[in-house]
PDB file of C-alpha atoms in Angstrom:
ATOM      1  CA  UNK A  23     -29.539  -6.667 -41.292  1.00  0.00           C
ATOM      2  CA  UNK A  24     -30.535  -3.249 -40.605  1.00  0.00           C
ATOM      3  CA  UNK A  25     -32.158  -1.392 -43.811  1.00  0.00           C
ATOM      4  CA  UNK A  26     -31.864   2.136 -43.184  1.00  0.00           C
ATOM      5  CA  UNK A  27     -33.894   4.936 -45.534  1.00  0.00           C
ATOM      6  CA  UNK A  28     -32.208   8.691 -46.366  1.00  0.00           C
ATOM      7  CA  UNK A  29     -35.123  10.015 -43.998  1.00  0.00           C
ATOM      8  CA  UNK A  30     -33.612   7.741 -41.046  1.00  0.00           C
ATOM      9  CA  UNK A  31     -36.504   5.311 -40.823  1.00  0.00           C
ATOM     10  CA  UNK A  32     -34.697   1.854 -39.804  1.00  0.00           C
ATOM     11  CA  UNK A  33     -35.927  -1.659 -40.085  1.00  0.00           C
ATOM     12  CA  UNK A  34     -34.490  -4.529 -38.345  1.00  0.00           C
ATOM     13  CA  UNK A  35     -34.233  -8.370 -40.092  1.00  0.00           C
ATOM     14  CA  UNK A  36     -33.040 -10.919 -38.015  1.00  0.00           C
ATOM     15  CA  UNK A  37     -33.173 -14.920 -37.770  1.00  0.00           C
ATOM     16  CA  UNK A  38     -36.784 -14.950 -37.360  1.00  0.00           C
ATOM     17  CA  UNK A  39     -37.140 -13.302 -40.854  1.00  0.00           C
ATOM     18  CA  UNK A  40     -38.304 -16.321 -43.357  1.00  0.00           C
ATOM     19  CA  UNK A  41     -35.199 -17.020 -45.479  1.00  0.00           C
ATOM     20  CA  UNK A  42     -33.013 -14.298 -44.042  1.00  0.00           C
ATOM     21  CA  UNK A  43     -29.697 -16.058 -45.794  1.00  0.00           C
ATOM     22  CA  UNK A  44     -31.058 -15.204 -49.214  1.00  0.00           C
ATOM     23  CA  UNK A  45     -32.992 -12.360 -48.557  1.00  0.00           C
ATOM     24  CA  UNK A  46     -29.779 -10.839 -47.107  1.00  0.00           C
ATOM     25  CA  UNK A  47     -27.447 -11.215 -49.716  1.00  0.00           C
ATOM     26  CA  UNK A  48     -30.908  -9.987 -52.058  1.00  0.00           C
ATOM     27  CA  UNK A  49     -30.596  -6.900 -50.162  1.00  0.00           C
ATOM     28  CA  UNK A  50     -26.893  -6.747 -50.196  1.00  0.00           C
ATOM     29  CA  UNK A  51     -26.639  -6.736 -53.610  1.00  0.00           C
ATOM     30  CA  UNK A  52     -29.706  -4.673 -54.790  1.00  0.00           C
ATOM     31  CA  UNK A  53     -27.970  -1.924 -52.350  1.00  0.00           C
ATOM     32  CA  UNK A  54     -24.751  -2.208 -53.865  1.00  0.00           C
ATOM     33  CA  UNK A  55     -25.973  -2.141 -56.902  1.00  0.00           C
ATOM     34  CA  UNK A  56     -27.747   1.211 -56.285  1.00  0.00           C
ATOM     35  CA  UNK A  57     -24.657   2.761 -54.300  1.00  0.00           C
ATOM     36  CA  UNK A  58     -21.944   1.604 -56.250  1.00  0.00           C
ATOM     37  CA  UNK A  59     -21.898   4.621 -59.019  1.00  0.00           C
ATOM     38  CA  UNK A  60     -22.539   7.043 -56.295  1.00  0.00           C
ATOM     39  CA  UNK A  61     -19.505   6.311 -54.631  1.00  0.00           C
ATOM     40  CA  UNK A  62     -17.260   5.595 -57.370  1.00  0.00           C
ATOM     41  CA  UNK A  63     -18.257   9.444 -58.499  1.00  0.00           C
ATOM     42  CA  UNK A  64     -17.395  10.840 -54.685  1.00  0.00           C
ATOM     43  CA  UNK A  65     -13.905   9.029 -54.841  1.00  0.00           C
ATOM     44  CA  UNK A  66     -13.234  10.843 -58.466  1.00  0.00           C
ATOM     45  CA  UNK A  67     -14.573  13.592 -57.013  1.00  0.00           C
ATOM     46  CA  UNK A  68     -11.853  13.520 -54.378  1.00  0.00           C
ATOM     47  CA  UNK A  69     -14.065  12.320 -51.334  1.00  0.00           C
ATOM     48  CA  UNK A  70     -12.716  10.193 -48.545  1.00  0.00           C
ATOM     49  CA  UNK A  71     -15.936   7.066 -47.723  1.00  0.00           C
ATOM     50  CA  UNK A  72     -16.061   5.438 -44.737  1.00  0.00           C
ATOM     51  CA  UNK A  73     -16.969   1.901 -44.298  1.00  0.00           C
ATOM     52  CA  UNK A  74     -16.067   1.953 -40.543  1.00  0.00           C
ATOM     53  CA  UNK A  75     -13.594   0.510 -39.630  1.00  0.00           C
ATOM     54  CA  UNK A  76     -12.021   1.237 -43.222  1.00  0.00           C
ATOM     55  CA  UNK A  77     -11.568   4.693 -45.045  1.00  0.00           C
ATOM     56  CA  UNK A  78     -11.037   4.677 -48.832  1.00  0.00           C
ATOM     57  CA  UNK A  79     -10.215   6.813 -51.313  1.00  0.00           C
ATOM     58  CA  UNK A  80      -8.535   7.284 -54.568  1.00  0.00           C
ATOM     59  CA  UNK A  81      -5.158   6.672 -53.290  1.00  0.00           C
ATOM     60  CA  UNK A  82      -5.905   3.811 -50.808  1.00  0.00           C
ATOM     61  CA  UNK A  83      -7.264   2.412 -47.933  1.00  0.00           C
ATOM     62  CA  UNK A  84      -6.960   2.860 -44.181  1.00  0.00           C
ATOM     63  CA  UNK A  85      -7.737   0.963 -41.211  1.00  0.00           C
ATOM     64  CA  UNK A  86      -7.117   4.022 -38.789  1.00  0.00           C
ATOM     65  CA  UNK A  87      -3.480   2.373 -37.815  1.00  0.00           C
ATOM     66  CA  UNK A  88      -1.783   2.377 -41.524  1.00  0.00           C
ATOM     67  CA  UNK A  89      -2.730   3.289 -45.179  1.00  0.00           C
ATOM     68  CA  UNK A  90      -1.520   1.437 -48.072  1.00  0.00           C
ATOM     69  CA  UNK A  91      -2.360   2.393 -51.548  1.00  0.00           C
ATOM     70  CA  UNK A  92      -4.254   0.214 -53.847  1.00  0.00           C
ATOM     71  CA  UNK A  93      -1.239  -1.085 -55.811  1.00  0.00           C
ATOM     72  CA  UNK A  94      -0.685  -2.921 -52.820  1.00  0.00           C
ATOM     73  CA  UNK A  95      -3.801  -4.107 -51.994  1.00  0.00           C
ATOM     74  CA  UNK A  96      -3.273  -8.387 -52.646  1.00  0.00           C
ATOM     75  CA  UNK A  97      -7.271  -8.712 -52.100  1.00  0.00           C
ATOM     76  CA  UNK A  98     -10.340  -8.034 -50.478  1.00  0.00           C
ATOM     77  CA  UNK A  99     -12.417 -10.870 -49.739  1.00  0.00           C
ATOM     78  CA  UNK A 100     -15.638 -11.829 -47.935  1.00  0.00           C
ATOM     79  CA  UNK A 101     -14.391 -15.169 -45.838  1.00  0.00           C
ATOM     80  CA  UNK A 102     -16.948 -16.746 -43.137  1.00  0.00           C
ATOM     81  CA  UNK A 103     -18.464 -13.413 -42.606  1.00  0.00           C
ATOM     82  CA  UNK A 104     -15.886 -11.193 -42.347  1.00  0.00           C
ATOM     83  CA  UNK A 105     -14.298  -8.937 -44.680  1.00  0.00           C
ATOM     84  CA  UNK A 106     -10.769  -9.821 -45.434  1.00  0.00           C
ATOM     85  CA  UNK A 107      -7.584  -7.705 -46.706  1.00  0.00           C
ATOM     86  CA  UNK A 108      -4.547  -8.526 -47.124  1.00  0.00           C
ATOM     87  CA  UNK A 109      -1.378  -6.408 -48.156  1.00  0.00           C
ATOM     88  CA  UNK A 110       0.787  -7.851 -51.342  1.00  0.00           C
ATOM     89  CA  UNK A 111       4.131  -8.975 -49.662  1.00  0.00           C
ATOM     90  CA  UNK A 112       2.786 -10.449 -46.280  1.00  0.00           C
ATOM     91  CA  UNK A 113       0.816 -13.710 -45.562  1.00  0.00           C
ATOM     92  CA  UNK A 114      -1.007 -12.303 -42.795  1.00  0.00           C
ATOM     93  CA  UNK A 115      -4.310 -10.452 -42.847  1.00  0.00           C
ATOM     94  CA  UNK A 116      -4.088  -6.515 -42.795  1.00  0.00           C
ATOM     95  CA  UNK A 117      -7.456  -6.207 -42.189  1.00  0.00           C
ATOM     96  CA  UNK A 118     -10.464  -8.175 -40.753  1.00  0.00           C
ATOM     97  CA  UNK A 119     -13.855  -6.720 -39.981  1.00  0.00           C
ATOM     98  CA  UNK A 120     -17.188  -8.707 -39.603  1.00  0.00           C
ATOM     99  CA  UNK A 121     -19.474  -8.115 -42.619  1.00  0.00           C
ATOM    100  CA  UNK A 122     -21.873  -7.325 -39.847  1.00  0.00           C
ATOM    101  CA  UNK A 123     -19.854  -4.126 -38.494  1.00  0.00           C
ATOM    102  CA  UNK A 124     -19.642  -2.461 -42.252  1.00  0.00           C
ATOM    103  CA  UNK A 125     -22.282  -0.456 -43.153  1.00  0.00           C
ATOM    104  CA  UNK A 126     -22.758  -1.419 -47.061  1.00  0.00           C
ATOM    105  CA  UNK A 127     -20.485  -3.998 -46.645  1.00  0.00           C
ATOM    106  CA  UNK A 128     -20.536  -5.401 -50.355  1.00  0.00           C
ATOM    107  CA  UNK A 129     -20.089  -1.081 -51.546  1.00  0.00           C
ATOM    108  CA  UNK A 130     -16.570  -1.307 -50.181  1.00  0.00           C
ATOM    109  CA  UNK A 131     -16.069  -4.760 -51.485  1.00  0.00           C
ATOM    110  CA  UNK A 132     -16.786  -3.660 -54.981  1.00  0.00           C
ATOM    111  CA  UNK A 133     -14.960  -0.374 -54.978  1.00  0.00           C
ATOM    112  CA  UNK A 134     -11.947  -1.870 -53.398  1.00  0.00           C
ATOM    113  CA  UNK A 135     -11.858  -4.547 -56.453  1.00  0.00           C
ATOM    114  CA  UNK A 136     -12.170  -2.125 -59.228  1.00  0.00           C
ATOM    115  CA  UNK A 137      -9.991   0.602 -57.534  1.00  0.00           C
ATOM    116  CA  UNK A 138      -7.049  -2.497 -57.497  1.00  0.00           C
ATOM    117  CA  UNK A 139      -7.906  -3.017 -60.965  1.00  0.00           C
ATOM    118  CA  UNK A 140      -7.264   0.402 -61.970  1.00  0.00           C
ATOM    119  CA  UNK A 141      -4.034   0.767 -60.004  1.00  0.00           C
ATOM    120  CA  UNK A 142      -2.621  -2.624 -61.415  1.00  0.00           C
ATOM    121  CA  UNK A 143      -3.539  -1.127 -65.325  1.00  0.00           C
ATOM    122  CA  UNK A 144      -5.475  -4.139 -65.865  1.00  0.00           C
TER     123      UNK A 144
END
């Protein structure tokens, strides 16, 4: 994990951090938790994020080869450390990223879910 502050100063955790598993997903959450509005209120605000390799926005989601727009978004998933999405109408994966290469990883996770929910209505 590499915790980054708005004034650039980095920090590094890695396998020799004590309990790195659960502090990780600590961290992961307490971020998104903290991010989450913020980037719900760009998207309204018609902003395009980036969660490299990904681009989202109110429409949809990219992977820099195709967009599709939420409505057809089946799921996004977090499967054996990668993020996983997949496109209603095909069994194979139309995107997967390790966790590890997407800054804010669980951010996009989030917003992806509730931006499906609104396009489905439910």
């Amino acid at each position: 994990y590499t915790l980054r502050r708005a004034d650039g100063y980095e920090i590094k955790l890695d396998n020799l951090t004590k309990d790195i598993a659960t502090l990780g997903q600590a961290v992961a959450k307490g971020v998104a938790q903290a991010l989450v509005p913020h980037a719900m209120s760009a998207l309204r605000a018609g902003q395009t994020l980036t969660f490299a390799p990904f681009n989202v926005n109110m429409q949809g989601i990219s992977n820099k080869r195709e967009f599709i727009p939420w409505v057809q978004v089946q799921s996004v998933d977090v499967n054996k450390g990668y993020v996983q999405i997949k496109k209603t109408g095909t069994s194979r994966t139309w995107g997967n990223t390790p966790v590890a290469k997407i800054p804010n990883y669980l951010v996009l996770t989030v917003i992806a879910e509730e931006m499906r929910r609104q396009a489905s209505g439910k």
